[in-house]
mmCIF file of C-alpha atoms and ligand atoms in Angstrom:
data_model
loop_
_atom_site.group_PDB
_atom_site.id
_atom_site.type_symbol
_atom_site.label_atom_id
_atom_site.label_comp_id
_atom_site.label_asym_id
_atom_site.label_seq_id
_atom_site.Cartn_x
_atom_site.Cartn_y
_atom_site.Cartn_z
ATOM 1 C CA UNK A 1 -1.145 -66.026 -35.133
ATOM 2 C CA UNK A 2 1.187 -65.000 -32.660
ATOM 3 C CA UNK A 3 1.375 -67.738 -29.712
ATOM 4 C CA UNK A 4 0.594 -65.871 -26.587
ATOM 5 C CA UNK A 5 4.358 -66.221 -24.477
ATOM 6 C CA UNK A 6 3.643 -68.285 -21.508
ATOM 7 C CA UNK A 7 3.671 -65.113 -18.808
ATOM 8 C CA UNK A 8 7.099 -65.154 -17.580
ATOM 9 C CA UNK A 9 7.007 -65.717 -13.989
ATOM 10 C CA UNK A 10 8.280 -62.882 -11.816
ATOM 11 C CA UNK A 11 10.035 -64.740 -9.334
ATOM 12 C CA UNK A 12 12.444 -67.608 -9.252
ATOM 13 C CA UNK A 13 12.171 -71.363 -7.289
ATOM 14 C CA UNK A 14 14.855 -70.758 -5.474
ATOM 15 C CA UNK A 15 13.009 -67.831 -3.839
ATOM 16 C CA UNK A 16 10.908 -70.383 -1.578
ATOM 17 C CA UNK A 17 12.658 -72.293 1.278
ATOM 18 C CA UNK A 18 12.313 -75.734 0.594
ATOM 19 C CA UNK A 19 9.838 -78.108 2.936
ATOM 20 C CA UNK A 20 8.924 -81.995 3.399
ATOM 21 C CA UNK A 21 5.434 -81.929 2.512
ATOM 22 C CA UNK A 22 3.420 -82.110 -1.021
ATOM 23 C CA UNK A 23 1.551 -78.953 -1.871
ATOM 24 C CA UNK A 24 -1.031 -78.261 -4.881
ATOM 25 C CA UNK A 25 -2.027 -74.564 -6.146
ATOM 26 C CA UNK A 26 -4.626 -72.882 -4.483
ATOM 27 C CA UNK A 27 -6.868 -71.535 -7.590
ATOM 28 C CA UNK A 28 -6.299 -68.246 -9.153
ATOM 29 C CA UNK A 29 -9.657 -66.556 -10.421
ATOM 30 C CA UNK A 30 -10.479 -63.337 -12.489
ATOM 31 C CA UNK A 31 -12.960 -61.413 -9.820
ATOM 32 C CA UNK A 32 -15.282 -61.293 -12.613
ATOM 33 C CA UNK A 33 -15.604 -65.040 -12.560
ATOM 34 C CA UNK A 34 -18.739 -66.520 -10.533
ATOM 35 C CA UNK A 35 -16.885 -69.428 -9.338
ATOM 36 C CA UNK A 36 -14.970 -67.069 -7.298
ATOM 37 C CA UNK A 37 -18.239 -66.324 -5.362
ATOM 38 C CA UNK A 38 -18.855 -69.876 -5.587
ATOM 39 C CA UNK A 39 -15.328 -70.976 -3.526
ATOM 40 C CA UNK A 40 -15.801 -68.534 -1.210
ATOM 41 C CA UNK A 41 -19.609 -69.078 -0.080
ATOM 42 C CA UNK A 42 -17.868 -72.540 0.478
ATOM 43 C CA UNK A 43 -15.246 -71.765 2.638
ATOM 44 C CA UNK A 44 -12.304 -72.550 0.078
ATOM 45 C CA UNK A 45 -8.947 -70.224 -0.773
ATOM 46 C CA UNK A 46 -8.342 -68.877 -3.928
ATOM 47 C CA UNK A 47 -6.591 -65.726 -5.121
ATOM 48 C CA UNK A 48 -8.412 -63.492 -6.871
ATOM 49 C CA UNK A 49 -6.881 -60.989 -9.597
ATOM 50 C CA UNK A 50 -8.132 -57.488 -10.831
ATOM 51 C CA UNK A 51 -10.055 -57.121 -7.664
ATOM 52 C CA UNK A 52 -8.772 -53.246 -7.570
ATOM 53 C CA UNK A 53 -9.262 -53.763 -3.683
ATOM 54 C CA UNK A 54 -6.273 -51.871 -2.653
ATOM 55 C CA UNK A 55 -4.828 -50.533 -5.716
ATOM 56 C CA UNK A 56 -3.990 -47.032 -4.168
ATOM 57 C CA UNK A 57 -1.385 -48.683 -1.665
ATOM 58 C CA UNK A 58 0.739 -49.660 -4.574
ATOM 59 C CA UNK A 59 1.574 -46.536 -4.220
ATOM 60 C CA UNK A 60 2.821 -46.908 -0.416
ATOM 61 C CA UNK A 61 6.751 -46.920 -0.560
ATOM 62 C CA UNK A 62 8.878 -46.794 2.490
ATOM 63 C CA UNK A 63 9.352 -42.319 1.190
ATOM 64 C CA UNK A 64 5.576 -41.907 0.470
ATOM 65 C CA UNK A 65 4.825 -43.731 3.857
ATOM 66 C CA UNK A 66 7.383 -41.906 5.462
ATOM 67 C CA UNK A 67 6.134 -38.910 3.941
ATOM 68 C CA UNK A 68 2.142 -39.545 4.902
ATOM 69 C CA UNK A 69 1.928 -41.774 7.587
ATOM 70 C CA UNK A 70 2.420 -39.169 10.293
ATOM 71 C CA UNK A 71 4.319 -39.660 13.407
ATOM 72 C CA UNK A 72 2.694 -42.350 15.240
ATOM 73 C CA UNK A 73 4.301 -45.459 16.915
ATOM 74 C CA UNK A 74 4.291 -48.404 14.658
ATOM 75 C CA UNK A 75 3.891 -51.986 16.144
ATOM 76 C CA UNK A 76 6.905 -54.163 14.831
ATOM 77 C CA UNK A 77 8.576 -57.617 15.783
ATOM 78 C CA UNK A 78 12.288 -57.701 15.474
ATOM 79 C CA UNK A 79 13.209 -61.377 15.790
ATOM 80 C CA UNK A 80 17.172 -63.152 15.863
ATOM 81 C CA UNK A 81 15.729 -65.769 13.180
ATOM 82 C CA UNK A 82 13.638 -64.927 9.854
ATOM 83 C CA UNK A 83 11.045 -66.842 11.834
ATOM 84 C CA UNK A 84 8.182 -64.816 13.328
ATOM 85 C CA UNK A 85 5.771 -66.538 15.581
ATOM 86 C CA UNK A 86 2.828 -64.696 16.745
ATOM 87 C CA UNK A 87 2.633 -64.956 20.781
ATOM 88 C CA UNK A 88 -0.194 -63.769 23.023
ATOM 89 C CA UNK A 89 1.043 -61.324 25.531
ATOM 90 C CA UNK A 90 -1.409 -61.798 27.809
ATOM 91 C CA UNK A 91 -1.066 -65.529 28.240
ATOM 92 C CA UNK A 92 2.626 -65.156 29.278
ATOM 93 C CA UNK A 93 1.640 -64.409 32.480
ATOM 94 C CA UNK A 94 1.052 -67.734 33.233
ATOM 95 C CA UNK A 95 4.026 -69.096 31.282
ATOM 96 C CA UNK A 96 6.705 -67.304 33.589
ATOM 97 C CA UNK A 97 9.108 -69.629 32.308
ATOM 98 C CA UNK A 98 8.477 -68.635 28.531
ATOM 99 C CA UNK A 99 10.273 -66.180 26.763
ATOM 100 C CA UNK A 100 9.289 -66.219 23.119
ATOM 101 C CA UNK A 101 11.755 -66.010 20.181
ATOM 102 C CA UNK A 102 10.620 -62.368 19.374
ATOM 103 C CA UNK A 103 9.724 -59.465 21.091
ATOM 104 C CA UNK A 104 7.369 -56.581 20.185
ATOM 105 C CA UNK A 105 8.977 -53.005 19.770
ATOM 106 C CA UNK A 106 6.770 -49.788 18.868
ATOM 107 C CA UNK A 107 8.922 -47.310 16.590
ATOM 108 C CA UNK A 108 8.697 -44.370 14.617
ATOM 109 C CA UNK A 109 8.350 -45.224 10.923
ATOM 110 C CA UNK A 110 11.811 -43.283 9.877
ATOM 111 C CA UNK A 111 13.171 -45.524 12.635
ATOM 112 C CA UNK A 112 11.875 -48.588 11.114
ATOM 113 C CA UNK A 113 13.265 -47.434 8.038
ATOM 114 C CA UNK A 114 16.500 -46.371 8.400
ATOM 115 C CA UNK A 115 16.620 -50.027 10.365
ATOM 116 C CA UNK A 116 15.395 -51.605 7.063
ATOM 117 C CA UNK A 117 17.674 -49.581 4.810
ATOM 118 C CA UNK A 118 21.023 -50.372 6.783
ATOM 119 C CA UNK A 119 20.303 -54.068 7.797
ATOM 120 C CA UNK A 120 23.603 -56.249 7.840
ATOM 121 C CA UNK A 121 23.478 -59.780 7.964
ATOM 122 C CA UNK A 122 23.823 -60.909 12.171
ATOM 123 C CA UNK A 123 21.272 -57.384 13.055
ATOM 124 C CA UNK A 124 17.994 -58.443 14.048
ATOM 125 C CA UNK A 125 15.335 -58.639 11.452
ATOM 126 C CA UNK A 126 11.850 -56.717 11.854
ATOM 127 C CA UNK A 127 8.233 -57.179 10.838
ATOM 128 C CA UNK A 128 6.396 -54.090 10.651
ATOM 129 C CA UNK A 129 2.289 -55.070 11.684
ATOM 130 C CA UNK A 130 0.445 -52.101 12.427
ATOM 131 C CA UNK A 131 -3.058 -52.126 12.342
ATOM 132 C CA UNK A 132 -4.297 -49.057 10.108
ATOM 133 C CA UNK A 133 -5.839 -46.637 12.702
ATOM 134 C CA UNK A 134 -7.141 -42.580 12.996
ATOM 135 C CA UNK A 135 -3.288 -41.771 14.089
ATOM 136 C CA UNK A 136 -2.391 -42.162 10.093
ATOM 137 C CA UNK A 137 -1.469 -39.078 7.797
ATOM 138 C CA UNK A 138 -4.824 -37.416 5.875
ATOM 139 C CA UNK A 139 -3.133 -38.633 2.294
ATOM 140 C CA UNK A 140 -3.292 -42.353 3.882
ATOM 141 C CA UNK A 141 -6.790 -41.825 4.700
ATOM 142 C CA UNK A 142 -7.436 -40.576 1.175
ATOM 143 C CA UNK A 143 -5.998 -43.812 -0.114
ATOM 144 C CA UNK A 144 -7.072 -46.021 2.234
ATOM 145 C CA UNK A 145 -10.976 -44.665 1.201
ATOM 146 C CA UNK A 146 -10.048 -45.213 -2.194
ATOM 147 C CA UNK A 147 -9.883 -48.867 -1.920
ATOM 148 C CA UNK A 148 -12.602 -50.582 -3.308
ATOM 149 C CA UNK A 149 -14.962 -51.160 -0.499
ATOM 150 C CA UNK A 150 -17.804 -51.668 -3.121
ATOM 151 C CA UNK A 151 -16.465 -54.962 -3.941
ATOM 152 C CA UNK A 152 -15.437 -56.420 -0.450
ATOM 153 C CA UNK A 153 -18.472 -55.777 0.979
ATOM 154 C CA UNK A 154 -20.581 -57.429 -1.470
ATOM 155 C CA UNK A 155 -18.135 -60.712 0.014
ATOM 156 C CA UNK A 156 -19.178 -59.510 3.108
ATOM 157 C CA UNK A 157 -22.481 -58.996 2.896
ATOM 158 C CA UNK A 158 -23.284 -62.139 0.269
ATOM 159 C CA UNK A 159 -21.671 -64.477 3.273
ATOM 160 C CA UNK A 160 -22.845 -62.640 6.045
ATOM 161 C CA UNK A 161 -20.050 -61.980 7.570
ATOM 162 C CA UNK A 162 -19.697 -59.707 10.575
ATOM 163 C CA UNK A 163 -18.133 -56.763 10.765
ATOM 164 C CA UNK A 164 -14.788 -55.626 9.188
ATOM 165 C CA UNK A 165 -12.658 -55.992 12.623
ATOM 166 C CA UNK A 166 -9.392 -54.741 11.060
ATOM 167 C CA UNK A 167 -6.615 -53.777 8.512
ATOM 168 C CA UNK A 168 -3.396 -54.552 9.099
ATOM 169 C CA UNK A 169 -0.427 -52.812 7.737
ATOM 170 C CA UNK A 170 2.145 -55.739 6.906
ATOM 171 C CA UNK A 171 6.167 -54.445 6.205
ATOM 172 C CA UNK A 172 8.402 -57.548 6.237
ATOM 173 C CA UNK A 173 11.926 -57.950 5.254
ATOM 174 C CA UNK A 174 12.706 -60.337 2.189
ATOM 175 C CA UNK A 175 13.139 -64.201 3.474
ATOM 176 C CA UNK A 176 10.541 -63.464 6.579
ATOM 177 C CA UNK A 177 8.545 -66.275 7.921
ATOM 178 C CA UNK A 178 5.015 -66.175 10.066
ATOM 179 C CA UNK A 179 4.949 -69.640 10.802
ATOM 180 C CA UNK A 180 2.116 -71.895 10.336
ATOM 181 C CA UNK A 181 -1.389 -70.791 12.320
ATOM 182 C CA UNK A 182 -4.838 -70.498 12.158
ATOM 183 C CA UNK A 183 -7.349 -67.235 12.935
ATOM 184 C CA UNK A 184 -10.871 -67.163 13.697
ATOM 185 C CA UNK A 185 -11.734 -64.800 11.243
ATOM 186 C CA UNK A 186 -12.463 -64.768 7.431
ATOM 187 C CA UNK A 187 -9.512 -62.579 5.913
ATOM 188 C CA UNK A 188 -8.952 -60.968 2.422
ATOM 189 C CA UNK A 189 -5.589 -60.266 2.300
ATOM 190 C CA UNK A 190 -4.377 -57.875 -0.454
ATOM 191 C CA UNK A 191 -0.822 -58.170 -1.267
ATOM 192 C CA UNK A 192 0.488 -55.118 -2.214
ATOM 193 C CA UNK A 193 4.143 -54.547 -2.605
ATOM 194 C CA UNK A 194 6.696 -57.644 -3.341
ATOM 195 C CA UNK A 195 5.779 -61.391 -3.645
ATOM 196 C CA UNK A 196 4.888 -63.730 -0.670
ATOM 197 C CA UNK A 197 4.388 -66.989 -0.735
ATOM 198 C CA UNK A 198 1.321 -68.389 1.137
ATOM 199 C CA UNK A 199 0.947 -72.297 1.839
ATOM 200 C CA UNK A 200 -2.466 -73.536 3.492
ATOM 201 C CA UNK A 201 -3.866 -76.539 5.095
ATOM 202 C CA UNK A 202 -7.797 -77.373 5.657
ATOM 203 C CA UNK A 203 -9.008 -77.378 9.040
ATOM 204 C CA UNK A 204 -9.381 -81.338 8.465
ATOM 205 C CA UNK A 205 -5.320 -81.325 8.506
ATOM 206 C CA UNK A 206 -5.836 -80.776 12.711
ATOM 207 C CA UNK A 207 -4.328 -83.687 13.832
ATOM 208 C CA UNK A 208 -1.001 -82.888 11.382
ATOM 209 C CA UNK A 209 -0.475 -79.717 12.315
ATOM 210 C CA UNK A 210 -0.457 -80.085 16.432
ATOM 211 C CA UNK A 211 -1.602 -76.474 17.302
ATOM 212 C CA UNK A 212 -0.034 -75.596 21.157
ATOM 213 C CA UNK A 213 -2.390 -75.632 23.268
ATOM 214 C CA UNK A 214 -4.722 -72.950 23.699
ATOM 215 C CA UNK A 215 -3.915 -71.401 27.183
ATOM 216 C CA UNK A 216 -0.111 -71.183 25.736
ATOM 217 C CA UNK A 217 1.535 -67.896 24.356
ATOM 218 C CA UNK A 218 1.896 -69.656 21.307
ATOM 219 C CA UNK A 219 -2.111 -70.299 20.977
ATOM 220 C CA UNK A 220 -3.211 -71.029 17.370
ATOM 221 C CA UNK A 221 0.120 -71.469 16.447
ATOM 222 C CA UNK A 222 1.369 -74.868 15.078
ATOM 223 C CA UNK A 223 4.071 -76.710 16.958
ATOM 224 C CA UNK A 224 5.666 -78.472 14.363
ATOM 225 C CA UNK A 225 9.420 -76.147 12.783
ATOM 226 C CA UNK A 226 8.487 -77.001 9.175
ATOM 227 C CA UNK A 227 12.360 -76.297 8.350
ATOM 228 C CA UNK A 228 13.453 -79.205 10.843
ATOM 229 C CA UNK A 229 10.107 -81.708 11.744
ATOM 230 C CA UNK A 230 10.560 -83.159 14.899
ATOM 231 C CA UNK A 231 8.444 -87.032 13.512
ATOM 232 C CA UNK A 232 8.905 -88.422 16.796
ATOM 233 C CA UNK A 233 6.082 -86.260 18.661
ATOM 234 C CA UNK A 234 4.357 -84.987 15.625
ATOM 235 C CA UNK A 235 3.947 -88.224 13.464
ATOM 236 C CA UNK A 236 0.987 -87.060 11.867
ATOM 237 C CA UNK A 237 3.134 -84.421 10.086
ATOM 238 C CA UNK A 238 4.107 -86.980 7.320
ATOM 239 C CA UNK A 239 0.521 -86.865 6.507
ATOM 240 C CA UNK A 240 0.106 -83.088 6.028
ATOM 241 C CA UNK A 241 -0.680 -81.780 2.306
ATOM 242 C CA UNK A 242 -0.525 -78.523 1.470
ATOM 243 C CA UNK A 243 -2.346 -75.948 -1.129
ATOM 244 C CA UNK A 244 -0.095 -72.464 -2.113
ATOM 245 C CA UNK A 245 0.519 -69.516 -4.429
ATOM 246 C CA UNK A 246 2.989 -66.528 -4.114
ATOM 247 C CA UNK A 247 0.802 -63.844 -4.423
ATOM 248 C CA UNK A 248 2.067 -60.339 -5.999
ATOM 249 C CA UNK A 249 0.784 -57.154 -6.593
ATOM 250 C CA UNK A 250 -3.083 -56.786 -6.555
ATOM 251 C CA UNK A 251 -3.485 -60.306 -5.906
ATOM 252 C CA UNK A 252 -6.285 -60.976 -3.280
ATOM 253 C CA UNK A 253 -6.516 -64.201 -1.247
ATOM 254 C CA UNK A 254 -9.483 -65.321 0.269
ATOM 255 C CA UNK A 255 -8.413 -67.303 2.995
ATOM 256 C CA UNK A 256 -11.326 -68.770 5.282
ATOM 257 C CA UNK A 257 -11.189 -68.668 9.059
ATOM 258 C CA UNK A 258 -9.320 -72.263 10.477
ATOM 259 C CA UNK A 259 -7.505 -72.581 8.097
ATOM 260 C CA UNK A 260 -4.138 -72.529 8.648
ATOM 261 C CA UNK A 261 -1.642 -71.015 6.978
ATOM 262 C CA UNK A 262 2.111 -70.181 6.591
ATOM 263 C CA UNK A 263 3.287 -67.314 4.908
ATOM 264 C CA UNK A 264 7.076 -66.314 3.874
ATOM 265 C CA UNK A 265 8.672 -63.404 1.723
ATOM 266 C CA UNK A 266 10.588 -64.605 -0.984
ATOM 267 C CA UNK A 267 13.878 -65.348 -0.269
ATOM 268 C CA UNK A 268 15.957 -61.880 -2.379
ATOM 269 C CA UNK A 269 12.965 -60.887 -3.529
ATOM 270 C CA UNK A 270 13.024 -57.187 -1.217
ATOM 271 C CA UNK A 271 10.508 -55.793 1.642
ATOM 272 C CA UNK A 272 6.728 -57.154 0.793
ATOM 273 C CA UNK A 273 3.653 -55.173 1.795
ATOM 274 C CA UNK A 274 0.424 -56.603 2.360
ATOM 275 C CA UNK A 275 -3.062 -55.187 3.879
ATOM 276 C CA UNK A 276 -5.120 -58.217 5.819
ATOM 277 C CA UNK A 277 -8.829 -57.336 6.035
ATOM 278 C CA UNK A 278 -10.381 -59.318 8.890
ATOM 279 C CA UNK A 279 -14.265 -59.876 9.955
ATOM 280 C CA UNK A 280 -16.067 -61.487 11.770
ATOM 281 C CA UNK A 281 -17.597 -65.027 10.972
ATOM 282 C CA UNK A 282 -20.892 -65.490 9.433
ATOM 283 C CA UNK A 283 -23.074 -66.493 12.504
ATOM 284 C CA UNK A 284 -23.775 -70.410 12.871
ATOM 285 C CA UNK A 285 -27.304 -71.255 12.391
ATOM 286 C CA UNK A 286 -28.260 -74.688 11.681
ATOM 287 C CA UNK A 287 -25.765 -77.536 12.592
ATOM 288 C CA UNK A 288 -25.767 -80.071 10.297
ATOM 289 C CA UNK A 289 -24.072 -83.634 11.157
ATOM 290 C CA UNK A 290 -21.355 -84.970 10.564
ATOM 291 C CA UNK A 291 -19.570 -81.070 11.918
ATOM 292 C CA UNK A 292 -17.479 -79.933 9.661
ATOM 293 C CA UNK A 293 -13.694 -79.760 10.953
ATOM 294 C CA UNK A 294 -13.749 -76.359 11.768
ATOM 295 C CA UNK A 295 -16.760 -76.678 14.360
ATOM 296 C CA UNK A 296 -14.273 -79.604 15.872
ATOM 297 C CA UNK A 297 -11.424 -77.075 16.378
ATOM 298 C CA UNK A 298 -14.280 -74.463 17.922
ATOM 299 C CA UNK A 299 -15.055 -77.338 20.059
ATOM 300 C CA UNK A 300 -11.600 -78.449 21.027
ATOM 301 C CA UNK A 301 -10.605 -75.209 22.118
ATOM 302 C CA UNK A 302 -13.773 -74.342 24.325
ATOM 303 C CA UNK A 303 -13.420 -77.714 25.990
ATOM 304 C CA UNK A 304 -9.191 -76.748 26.357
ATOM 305 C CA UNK A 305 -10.336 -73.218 28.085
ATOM 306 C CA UNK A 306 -12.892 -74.953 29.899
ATOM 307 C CA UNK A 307 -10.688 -78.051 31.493
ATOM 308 C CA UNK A 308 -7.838 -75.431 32.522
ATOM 309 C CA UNK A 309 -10.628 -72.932 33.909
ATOM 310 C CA UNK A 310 -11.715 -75.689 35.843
ATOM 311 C CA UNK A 311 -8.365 -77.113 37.108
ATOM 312 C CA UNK A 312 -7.472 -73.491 37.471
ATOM 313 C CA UNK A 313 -3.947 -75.217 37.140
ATOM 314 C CA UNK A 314 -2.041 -74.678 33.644
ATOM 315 C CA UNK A 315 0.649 -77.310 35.610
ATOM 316 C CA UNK A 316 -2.387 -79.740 35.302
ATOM 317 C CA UNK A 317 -2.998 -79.453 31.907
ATOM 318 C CA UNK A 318 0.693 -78.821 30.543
ATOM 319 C CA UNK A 319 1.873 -82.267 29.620
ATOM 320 C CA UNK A 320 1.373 -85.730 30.730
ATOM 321 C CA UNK A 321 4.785 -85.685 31.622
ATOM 322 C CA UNK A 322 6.374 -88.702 34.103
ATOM 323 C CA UNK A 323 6.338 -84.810 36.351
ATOM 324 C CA UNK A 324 3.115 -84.298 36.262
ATOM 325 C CA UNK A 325 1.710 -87.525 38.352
ATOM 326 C CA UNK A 326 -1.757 -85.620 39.576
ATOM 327 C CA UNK A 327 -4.963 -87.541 38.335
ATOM 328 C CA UNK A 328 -5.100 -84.767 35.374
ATOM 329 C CA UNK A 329 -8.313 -84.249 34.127
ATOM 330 C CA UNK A 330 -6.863 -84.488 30.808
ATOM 331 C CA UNK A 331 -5.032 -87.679 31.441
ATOM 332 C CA UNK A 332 -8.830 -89.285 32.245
ATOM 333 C CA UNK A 333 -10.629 -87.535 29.270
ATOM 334 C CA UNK A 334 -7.460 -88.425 27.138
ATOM 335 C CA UNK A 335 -8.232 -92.443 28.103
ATOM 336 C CA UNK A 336 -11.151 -92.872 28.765
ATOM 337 C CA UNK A 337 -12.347 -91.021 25.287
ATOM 338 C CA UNK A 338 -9.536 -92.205 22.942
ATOM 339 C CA UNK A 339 -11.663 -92.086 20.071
ATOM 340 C CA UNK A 340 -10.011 -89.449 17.137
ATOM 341 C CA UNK A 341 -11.677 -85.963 18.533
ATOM 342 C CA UNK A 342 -9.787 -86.512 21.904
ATOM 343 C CA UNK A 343 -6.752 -88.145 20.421
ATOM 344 C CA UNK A 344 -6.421 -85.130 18.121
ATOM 345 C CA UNK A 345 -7.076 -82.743 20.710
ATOM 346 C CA UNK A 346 -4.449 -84.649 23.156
ATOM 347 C CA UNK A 347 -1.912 -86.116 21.250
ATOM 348 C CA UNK A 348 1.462 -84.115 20.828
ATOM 349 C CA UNK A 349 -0.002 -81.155 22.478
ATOM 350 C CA UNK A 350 -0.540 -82.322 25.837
ATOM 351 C CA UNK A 351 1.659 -85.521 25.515
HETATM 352 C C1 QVW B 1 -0.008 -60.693 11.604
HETATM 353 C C2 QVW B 1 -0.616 -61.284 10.350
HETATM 354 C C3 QVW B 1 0.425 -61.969 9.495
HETATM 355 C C4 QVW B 1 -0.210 -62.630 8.268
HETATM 356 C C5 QVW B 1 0.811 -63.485 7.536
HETATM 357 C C6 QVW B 1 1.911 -62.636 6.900
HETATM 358 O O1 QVW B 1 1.560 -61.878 5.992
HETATM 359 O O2 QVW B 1 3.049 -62.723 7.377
HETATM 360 C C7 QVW B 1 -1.327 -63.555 8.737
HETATM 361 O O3 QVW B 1 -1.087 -64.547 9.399
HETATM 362 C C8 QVW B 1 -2.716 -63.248 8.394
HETATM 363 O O4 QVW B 1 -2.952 -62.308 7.588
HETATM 364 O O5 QVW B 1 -3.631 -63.955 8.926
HETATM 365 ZN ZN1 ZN B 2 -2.880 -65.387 10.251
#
C-alpha cells in the first residue's frame, strides 16, 4: 500500500523571523470535527480547515480587486520598518509628544497597487486594512454573500456571541509584522491569499507581555520589540510561551478575545490576504471565582480609565518616574496593594 507522502509543507523555516521564546502548535481541526466546537465554547485557538467560510475571496487578486472593488478610498498604513503597530488616533491628543512609527494614508486601490507592484527596497512598506463596507463593487458583494455565513453563525449563535461588528480587508506586503496585541472581540479570521504566521499567548501570559497602558496611543498593544527584548524593564518576558501556526489558504483561526497575538507574513513568501470577522463577546452572566485571566485584564483596564479619569492628569499616571514626584494615585495603589493583580497591572507599564 502506497505510504501516504508526509504533505510537503508549502513554506520554508526560514520564512519566519526568528524570536527568544518557546512556542507549541495551536491545533489544526477538520470543521467537521466536534472538538472544534468543543475548543471554541472554551475559549481556546485552533485553526480550522475546509470551513468554506470565505472560499470566493480566493478569487480576490490585486486585477480582480482592482477590477471590482470600485473606486473608494482604502485605509492603509505605510510604515519605514516591516513593523506595524496599531495606534489609537484619538488618544494622541493627549500624547502631544508621540508620534507613532506609522501613519495612516487613504488611497485608491490602483494606487495601492501600482505602490505594491514597484516597491524597492528603502520605499516605505504598506498594509492595506479596509474594513469591507457598501462603497465596494456589486461583484464583491456577490462574493462577499457567498461566503458561508451558514457555518459562522452557528459559532455565533452556539456561543452567544453578539453581533458580527466587522470584516476587515487585510493586504500586507511579504515580511509584514502587526506586533503583539490583544482585542476585545472573538475573531474568525480567514486567511485567504499567501501564508501568515500567527503566534498567541493566553490572557494568563499578562504580566509577560506588559501591554502600554490603556490611555496610550499604543493601548492593547504589547510593549515588549520581540526582535530586540529589552529584560531589564520587562523581566517577565523570559517567562512568556507561545502557541502558533502559519495559516494558508482557507485556513480559519478561531482566536478568542484577550488573547494576544502577533501576526507576520512570511518572509519571500508575496502579498497575504486575510478577512478578520469580529463580534461581539458573549454577555457575562454568572461570575464564578477564582476570575478567569481575561476578567483580570477587563478589570485592570476599567480601574486604568478610571484612576486617569479621576486624576484627569495622564502626567499623573505616566510613569513613576524620579519626574513625576506628585503623591500619584498609582504610586499609593501600586504599594499599598502589591499583591500580583496590582503588580501586574503596575509593573513595567507605569514603572
Ligand atoms: C488590523 C488587524 C490585523 C490582524 C493581524 C494581521 O493580520 O496582521 C489582527 O490583529 C486581528 O485580526 O485581530
Ligand atoms: Zn488583533
Amino acid at each position: 500500500m502506497a505510504t501516504s507522502e508526509p504533505k510537503q509543507q508549502p513554506w520554508r523555516e526560514e520564512q519566519l523571523r526568528k524570536y527568544t521564546f518557546k512556542t507549541d502548535q495551536i491545533p489544526r481541526l477538520p470543521c467537521s470535527d466536534s472538538k472544534v466546537d468543543e475548543l471554541i465554547s472554551l475559549g481556546q485557538p485552533v485553526v480550522i480547515t475546509d470551513t468554506k467560510l470565505a472560499t470566493p475571496a480566493l478569487k480576490w487578486t490585486l486585477d480582480y480587486l482592482q477590477e471590482h472593488l470600485g473606486d473608494g478610498d482604502y485605509s492603509t498604513y505605510e510604515s519605514d520598518s516591516h513593523i506595524f503597530r496599531y495606534f489609537d488616533e484619538k488618544k494622541l491628543q493627549s500624547h502631544k509628544g508621540y508620534s507613532p512609527p506609522m501613519k495612516r494614508i487613504e488611497v485608491k486601490f490602483p494606487e495601492f497597487v501600482q505602490r505594491v507592484r514597484n516597491y524597492e527596497p528603502g520605499d516605505k512598506k504598506l498594509y492595506l486594512q479596509q474594513q469591507l463596507n457598501d462603497t465596494v463593487g456589486k461583484q464583491i458583494v456577490v462574493d462577499f454573500l457567498q461566503f458561508n455565513w451558514p457555518w459562522i453563525s452557528t459559532y455565533q449563535r452556539k456561543n452567544n456571541w453578539g453581533q458580527l461588528t466587522s470584516n476587515l480587508l487585510l493586504i500586507g506586503m511579504e515580511g509584514n509584522v502587526t506586533p503583539c496585541h490583544y482585542d476585545e472581540q472573538e475573531n474568525l479570521y480567514a486567511q485567504v491569499g499567501g501564508y501568515k504566521r500567527v503566534i498567541l499567548f493566553p490572557p494568563s501570559q499578562f504580566s509577560c507581555l506588559y501591554p502600554y497602558p490603556v490611555h496610550h496611543p499604543h493601548d492593547r498593544q504589547c510593549q515588549v520589540d520581540f526582535e530586540n527584548p529589552d529584560y531589564e524593564r520587562f523581566p517577565n518576558f523570559r517567562n512568556a510561551h507561545g502557541y502558533e501556526a502559519v495559516l494558508g489558504p482557507e485556513d480559519v483561526l478561531y482566536l478568542p478575545m484577550y488573547w494576544f497575538h502577533h501576526f507576520e507574513s512570511l518572509l519571500d513568501g508575496g502579498l497575504t490576504t486575510s478577512i478578520t470577522f469580529w463580534y461581539k463577546s458573549a454577555p457575562t452572566t454568572d461570575i464564578t471565582y477564582p476570575l478567569k485571566p481575561q476578567q483580570k485584564m477587563a478589570m485592570m483596564r476599567n480601574i486604568e480609565k478610571m484612576i486617569t479619569e479621576a486624576l484627569n492628569d495622564p502626567e499623573e499616571v505616566r510613569s513613576f518616574g524620579p519626574k513625576s514626584d506628585s503623591d500619584s494615585w498609582v504610586r499609593f495603589l501600586a504599594v499599598v496593594l502589591v499583591g500580583p493583580f496590582m503588580k501586574d497591572m503596575v509593573l513595567g507599564r507605569y514603572t
